[in-house]
Coordinates of C-alpha atoms in Angstrom, one line a residue:
X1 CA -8.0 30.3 65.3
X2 CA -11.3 30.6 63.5
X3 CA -9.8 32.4 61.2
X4 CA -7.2 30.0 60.2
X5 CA -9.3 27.6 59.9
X6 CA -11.4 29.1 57.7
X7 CA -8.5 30.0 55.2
X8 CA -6.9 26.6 55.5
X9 CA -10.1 25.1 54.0
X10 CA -10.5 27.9 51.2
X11 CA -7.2 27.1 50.2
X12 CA -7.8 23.5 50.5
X13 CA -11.2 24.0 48.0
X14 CA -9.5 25.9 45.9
X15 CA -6.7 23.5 45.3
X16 CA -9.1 20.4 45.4
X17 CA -10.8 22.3 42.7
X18 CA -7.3 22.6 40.8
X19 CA -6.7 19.1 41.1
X20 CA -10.3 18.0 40.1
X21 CA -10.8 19.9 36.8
X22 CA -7.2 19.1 35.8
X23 CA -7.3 14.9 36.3
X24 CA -10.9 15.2 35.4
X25 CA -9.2 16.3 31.8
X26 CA -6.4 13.6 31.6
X27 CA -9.5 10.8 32.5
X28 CA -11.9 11.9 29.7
X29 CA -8.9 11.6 27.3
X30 CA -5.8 10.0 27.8
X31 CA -6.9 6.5 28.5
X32 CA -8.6 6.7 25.3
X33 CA -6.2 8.1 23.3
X34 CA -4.5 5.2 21.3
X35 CA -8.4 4.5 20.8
X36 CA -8.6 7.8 18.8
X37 CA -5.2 7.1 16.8
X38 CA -6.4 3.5 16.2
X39 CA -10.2 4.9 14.7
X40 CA -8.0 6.7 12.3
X41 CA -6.4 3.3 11.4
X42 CA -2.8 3.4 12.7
X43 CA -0.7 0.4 13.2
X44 CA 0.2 -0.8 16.9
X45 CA 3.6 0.3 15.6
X46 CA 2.9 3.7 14.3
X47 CA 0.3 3.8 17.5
X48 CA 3.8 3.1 19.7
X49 CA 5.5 5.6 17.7
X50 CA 3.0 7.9 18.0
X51 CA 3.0 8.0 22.1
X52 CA 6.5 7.2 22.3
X53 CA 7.1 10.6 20.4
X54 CA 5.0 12.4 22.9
X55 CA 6.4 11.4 26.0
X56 CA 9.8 12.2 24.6
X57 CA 8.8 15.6 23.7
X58 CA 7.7 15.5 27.6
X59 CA 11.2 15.0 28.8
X60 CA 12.5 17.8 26.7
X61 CA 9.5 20.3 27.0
X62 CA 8.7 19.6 31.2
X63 CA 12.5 20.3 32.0
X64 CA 12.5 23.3 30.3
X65 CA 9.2 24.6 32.1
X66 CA 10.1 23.5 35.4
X67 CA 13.3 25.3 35.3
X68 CA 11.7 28.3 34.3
X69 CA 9.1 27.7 36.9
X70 CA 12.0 27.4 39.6
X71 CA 14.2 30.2 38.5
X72 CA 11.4 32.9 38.0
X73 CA 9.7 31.4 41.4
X74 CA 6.4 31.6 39.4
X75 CA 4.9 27.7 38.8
X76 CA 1.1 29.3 39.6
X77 CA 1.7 31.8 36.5
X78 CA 3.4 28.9 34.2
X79 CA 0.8 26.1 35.3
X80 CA -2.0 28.8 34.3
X81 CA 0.0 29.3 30.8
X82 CA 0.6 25.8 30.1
X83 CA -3.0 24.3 30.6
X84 CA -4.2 26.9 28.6
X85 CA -1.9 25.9 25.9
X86 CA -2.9 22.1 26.5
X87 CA -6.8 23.3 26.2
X88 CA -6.0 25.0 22.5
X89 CA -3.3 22.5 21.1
X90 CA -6.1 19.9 21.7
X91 CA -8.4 20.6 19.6
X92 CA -6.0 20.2 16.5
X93 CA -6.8 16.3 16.7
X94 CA -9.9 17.1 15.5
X95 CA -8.7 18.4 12.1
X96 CA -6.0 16.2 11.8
X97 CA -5.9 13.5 9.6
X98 CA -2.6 10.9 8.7
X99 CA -0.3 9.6 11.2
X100 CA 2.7 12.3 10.6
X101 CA 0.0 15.2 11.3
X102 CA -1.9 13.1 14.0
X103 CA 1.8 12.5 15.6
X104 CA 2.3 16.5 15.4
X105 CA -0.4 17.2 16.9
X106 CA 0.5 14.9 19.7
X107 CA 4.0 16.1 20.1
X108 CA 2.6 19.9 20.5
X109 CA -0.2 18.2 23.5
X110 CA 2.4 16.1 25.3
X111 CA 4.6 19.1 25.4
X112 CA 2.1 21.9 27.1
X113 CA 0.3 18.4 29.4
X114 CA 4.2 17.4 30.3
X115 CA 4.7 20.3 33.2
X116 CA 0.9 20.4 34.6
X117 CA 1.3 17.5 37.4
X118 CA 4.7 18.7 38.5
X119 CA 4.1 22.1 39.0
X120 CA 0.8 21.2 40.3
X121 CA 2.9 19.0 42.8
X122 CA 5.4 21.6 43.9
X123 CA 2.4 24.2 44.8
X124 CA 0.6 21.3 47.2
X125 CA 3.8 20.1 48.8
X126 CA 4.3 23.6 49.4
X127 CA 1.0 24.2 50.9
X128 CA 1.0 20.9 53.2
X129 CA 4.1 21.3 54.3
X130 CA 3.2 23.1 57.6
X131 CA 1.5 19.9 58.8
X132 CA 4.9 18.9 59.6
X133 CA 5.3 21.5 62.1
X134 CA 2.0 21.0 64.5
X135 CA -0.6 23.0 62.2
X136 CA -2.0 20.5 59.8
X137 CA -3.6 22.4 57.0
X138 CA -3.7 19.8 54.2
X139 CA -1.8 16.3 53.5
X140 CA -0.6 16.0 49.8
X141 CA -2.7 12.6 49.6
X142 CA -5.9 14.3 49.7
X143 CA -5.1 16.5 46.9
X144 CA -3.5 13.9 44.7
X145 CA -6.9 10.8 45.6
X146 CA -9.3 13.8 44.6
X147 CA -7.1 14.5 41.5
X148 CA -7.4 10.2 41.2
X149 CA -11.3 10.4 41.7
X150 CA -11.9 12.9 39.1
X151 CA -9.7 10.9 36.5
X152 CA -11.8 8.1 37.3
X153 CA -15.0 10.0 36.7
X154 CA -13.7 11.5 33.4
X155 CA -12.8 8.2 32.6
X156 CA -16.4 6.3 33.1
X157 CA -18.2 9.8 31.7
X158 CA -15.8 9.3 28.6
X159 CA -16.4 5.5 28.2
X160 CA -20.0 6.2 28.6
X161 CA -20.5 9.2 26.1
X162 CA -18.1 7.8 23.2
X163 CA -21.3 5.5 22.1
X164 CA -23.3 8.1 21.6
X165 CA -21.4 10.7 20.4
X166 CA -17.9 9.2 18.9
X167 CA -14.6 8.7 20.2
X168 CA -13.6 12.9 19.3
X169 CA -16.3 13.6 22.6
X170 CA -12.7 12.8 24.1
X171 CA -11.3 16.4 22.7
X172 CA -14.1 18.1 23.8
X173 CA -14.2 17.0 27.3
X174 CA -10.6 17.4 27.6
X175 CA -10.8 21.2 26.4
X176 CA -13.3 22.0 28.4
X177 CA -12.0 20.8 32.0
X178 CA -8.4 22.1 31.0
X179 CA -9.9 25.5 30.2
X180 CA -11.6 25.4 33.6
X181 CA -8.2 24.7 35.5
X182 CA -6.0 27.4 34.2
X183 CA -7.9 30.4 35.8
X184 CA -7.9 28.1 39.4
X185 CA -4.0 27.9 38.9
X186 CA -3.3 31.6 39.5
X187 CA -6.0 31.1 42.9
X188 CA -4.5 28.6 45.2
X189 CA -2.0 30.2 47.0
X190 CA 1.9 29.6 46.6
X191 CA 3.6 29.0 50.3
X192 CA 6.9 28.5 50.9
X193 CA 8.3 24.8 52.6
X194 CA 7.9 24.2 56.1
X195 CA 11.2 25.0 58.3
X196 CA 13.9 22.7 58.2
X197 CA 13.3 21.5 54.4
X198 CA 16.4 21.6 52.7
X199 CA 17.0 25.3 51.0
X200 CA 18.8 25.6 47.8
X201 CA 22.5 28.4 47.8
X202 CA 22.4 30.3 44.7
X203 CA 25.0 28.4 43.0
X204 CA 23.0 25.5 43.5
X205 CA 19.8 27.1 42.2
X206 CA 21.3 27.5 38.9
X207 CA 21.7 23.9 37.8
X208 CA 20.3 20.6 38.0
X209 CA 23.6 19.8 38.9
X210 CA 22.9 19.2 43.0
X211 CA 19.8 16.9 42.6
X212 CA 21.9 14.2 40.0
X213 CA 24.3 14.8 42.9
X214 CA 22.3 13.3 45.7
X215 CA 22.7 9.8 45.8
X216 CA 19.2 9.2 47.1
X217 CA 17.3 11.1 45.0
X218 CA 18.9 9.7 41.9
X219 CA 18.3 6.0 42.9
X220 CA 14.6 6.8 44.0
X221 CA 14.7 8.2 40.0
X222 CA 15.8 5.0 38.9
X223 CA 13.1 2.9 41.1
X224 CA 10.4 4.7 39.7
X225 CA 11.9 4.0 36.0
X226 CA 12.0 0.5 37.5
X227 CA 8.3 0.0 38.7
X228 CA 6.4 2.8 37.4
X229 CA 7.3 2.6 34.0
X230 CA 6.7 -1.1 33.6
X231 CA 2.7 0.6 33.2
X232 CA 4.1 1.8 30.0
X233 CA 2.3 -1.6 28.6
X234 CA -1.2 -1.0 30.5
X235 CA -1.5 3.0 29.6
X236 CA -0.6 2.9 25.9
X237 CA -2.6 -0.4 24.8
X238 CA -4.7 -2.0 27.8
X239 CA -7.9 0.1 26.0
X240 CA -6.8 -1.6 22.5
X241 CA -6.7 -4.9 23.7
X242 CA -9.7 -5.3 25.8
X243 CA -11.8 -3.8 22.9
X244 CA -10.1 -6.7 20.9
X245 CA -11.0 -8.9 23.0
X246 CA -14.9 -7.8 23.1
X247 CA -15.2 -5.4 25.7
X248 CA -17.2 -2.2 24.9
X249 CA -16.1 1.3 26.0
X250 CA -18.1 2.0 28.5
X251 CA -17.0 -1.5 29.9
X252 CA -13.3 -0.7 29.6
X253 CA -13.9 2.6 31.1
X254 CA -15.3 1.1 34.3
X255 CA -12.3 -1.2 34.2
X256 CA -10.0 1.3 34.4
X257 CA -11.5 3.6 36.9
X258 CA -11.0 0.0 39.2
X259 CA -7.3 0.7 39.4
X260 CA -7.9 4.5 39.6
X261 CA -10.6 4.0 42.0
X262 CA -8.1 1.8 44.2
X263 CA -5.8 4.5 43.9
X264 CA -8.0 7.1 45.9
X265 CA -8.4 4.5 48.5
X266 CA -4.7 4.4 48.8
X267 CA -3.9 8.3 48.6
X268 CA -6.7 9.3 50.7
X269 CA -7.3 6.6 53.5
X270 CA -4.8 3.8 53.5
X271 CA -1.2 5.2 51.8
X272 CA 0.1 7.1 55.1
X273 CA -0.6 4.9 57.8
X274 CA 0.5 1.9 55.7
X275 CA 3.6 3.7 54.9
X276 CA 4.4 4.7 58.8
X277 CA 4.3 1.2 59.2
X278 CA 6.3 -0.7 56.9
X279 CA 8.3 2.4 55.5
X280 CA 9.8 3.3 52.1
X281 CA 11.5 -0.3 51.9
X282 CA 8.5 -1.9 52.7
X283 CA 6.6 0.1 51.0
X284 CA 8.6 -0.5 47.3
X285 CA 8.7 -3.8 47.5
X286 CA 5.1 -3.9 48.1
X287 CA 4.9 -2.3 45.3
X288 CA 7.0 -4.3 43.0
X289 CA 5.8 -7.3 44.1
X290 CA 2.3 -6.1 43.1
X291 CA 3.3 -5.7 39.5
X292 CA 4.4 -9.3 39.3
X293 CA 1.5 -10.3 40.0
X294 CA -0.5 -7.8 37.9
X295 CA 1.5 -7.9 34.9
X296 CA 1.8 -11.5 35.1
X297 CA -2.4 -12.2 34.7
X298 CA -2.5 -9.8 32.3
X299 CA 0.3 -11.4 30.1
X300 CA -1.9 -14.2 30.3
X301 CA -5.5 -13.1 29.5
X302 CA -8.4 -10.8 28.8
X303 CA -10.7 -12.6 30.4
X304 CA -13.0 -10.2 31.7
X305 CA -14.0 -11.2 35.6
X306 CA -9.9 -11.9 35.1
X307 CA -9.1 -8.3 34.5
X308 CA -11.2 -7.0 37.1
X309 CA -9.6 -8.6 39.5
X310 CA -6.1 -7.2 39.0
X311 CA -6.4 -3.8 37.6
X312 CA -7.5 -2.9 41.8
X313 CA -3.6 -3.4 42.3
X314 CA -2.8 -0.2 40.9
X315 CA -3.4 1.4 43.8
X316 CA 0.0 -0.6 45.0
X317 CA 1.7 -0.6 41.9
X318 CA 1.4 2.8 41.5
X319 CA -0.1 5.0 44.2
X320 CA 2.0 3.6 47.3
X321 CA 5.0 3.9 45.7
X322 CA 4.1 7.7 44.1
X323 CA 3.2 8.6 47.9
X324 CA 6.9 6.9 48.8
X325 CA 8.8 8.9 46.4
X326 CA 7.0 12.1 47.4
X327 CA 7.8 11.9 50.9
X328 CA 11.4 11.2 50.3
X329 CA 11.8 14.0 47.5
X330 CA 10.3 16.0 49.9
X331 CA 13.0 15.1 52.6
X332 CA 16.0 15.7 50.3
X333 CA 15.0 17.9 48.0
X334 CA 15.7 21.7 48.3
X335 CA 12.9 24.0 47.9
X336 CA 14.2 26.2 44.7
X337 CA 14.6 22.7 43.0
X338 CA 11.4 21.1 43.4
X339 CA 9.7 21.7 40.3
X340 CA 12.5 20.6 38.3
X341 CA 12.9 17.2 40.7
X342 CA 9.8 16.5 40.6
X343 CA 9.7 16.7 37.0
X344 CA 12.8 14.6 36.8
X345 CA 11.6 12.2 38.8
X346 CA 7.9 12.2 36.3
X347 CA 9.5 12.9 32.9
X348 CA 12.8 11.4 33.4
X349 CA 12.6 8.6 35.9
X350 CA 8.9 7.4 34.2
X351 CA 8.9 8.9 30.9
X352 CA 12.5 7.5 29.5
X353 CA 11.3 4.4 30.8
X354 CA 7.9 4.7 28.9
X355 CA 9.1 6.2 25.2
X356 CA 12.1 3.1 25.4
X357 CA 9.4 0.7 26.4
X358 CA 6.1 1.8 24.1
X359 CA 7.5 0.9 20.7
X360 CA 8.9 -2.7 22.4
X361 CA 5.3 -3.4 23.7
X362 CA 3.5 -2.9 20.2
X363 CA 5.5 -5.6 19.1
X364 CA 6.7 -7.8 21.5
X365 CA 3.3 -7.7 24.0
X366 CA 3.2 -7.4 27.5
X367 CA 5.8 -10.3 28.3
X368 CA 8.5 -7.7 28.3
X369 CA 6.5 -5.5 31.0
X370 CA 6.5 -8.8 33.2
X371 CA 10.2 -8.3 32.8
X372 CA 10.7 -4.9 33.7
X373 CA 9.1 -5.6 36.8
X374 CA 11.0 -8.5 37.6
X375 CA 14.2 -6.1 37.4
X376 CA 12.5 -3.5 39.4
X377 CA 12.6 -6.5 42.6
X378 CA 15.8 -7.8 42.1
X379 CA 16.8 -4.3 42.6
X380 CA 15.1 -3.5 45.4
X381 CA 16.5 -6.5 46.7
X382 CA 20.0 -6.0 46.5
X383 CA 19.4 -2.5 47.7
X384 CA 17.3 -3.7 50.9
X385 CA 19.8 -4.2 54.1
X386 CA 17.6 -4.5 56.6
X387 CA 15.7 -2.6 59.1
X388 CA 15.3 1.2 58.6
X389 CA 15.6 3.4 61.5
X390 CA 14.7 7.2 60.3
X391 CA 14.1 8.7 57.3
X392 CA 17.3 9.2 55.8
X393 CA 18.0 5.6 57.0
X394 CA 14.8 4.2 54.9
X395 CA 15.3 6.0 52.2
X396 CA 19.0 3.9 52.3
X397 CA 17.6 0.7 52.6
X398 CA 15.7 1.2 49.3
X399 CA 18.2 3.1 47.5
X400 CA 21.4 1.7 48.5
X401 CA 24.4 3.8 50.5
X402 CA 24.8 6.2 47.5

C-alpha cells in the first residue's frame, strides 16, 4: 500500500511538472502575442489575419498528429517531438520581420503548439482514470488548475519583464519552458483507461468516422464552438485594447491572470463538486450565461476597476464547461480515439470557431462576440428537457436526443 502510494505521487509530480513547464510557456507568450505582431506595426486586420492563419494551420496540423498519436499508440513520444519543435520554430520571430514572414513564422508555431494540450490530455485522462474504480490516484482537475496556475505566473512574469527587457523577452521565455517540457513528456507514465470505458474495434480505430458518429459527442463539439469560441474576441485583442485604453503591461498581465487565476479555483477546488450538483445541463448553461454577462461589460468599456471585475468569470466561461466536456468525452469516447477527439473537440469544435470569428472581431469589435454567446444559450435552451438522471441522460439534456 505504501508502495502505491508512493508511485501514485511520483507519477502525479511528474505530470504536474509536465503540465507546469508547458502552460508556464503558453502564459509568457501567447497572451502577448498580437502585442508582438502589433510592435512590428500590423494592422488589427492583418493582426486577425495573422492568428486566424495560425489556428487554421491548428486544425489541419493537430488532426494529423493526433491520429498518428492514436494509431502508433505513442502520444508520450509525439508530445516530446512536438514541443521540441514548438521550442525551435519559436525563435524565428525573432528574425522575422514583415507581416507575410511574421505570418510564416506563425503558421510553422501554431502547427507544432496545436497537438501539445490534447495529447497532454489523453496521457492524464489515462492516468486518473482508475479513480473511477476505488483507487484514486489523481483527478484530471488538478493537473489541468496547476497547468492554469503556471499560465498565470508566465503571464504576470511576462507582463512584468517586457518593461525592462522588450516585448521579444516573450520568445525567450516561451523557448525555454517548452525546452524544459519535452524531456518530462517521455517521463510520466502512459496507462491505459479504467475498465468499462468504451474500447475502440479495429475497424473503428482506423477512422474518425465513429466519433462524427456519436450523436453526443458531436453536439458537445458544437457547444464548445458555441461558448468557448466566443473568447475568440478576449484572446486575440483584449491585450491590444487595454493597452489602448492606458493600461501598462504589467497591469494587463495581472488582469489576465484574474480569469486564469479563477480558473485554478474552478479546476482544482470548486469544478467537481459544482458539477455533481447541477450536472452537465446545469453546468453549460452556467456557463453561457456567464459570457453574457462577461462579453456584454466588456462590449461596453475598458474601464479598469470595470475589467477586473469580469475577467474572474472565466473560470465559468471557460473552465466549468472544459471540465463538462472532459467528463462526458471521457464517458463516450473510446480509448484508441481519444487523442484525436480531444483534438476535435480543441481544434475543431474551438478553433473553426476562432479563425471564422478573429478576422470578424478586428473589424466589427466585440459586439459580435456578445452574439455568439447569445446563440450558444438559445441552444442550450432548446436542447435542455428537463431533469437529468445519469450520465448518458445529462449529457442528453445538453445535447439533444442525437
Amino acid at each position: 500500500m505504501r508502495m502505491r502510494l508512493s508511485s501514485s505521487r511520483s507519477m502525479l509530480y511528474r505530470f504536474f511538472i509536465l503540465y507546469g513547464s508547458l502552460y508556464a510557456g503558453f502564459g509568457v507568450q501567447s497572451p502577448y502575442l498580437p502585442i508582438l505582431l502589433d510592435n512590428h506595426h500590423l494592422r488589427p486586420e492583418t493582426i486577425g489575419l495573422a492568428l486566424a492563419a495560425g489556428m487554421a494551420m491548428r486544425l489541419m496540423a493537430a488532426q494529423a498528429v493526433a491520429r498518428l498519436a492514436d494509431h502508433l499508440d505513442a502520444p508520450k513520444v509525439i508530445l516530446a517531438l512536438c514541443t521540441t519543435a514548438a521550442a525551435l520554430i519559436g525563435l524565428g520571430y525573432l528574425p522575422a520581420q514583415g507581416a507575410w514572414l511574421l505570418i510564416a513564422v506563425g503558421v510553422l508555431h501554431s502547427a507544432a503548439l496545436a497537438p501539445l494540450p490534447p495529447l497532454s490530455d489523453t496521457l492524464a485522462l489515462g492516468a486518473a482514470a482508475p479513480a473511477g474504480s476505488g483507487g484514486a490516484v489523481i483527478h484530471y482537475g488538478w493537473l489541468r488548475g496547476c497547468g492554469s496556475a503556471a499560465f498565470a505566473l508566465g503571464l504576470v512574469l511576462s507582463g512584468q519583464v517586457i518593461g525592462h527587457f522588450g516585448i521579444v523577452v516573450i520568445v525567450w521565455l516561451n523557448t525555454a519552458l517548452l525546452a524544459a517540457a519535452a524531456p518530462m513528456a517521455l517521463r510520466v507514465p502512459q496507462l491505459l483507461a479504467a475498465a468499462g470505458h468504451p474500447q475502440a474495434t479495429p475497424s473503428q480505430a482506423r477512422g474518425v468516422g465513429v466519433l462524427l458518429r456519436l450523436p453526443l459527442y458531436r453536439k458537445m463539439v458544437l457547444l464548445a464552438m458555441l461558448i468557448l469560441g466566443s473568447h475568440a474576441m478576449h484572446d486575440s485583442f483584449a491585450m491590444i485594447r487595454w493597452s489602448r485604453a492606458g493600461i501598462s503591461p504589467g497591469t494587463s498581465g495581472i488582469l489576465w491572470s484574474l480569469s486564469v487565476a479563477a480558473e485554478v479555483v474552478v479546476f482544482l477546488l470548486v469544478g467537481r463538486p459544482l458539477l455533481d450538483r447541477i450536472g452537465p445541463a446545469g453546468a453549460a448553461m452556467l456557463s453561457a450565461g456567464a459570457g453574457v454577462v462577461r462579453w456584454a461589460v466588456m462590449a461596453e468599456t475598458a474601464w479598469l476597476p470595470a475589467v477586473a471585475g469580469i475577467e474572474p468569470l472565466h473560470g465559468l466561461t471557460f473552465a466549468l464547461l472544459h471540465l463538462t466536456c472532459m467528463r462526458l468525452l471521457a464517458q463516450c469516447v473510446p480509448r484508441h480515439l481519444e487523442a484525436t477527439a480531444l483534438t476535435i473537440y480543441g481544434t475543431v469544435g474551438i478553433g473553426i470557431a476562432t479563425a471564422l470569428l478573429t478576422p470578424t472581431f478586428a473589424t466589427r469589435g466585440i459586439e459580435a462576440a456578445k452574439l455568439e454567446v447569445f446563440r450558444g444559450v438559445r441552444s442550450k435552451g432548446r436542447h435542455h428537457k428537463g431533469r437529468c438522471h445519469g450520465a448518458a441522460t445529462s449529457t442528453e439534456a445538453i445535447l439533444g436526443d442525437g
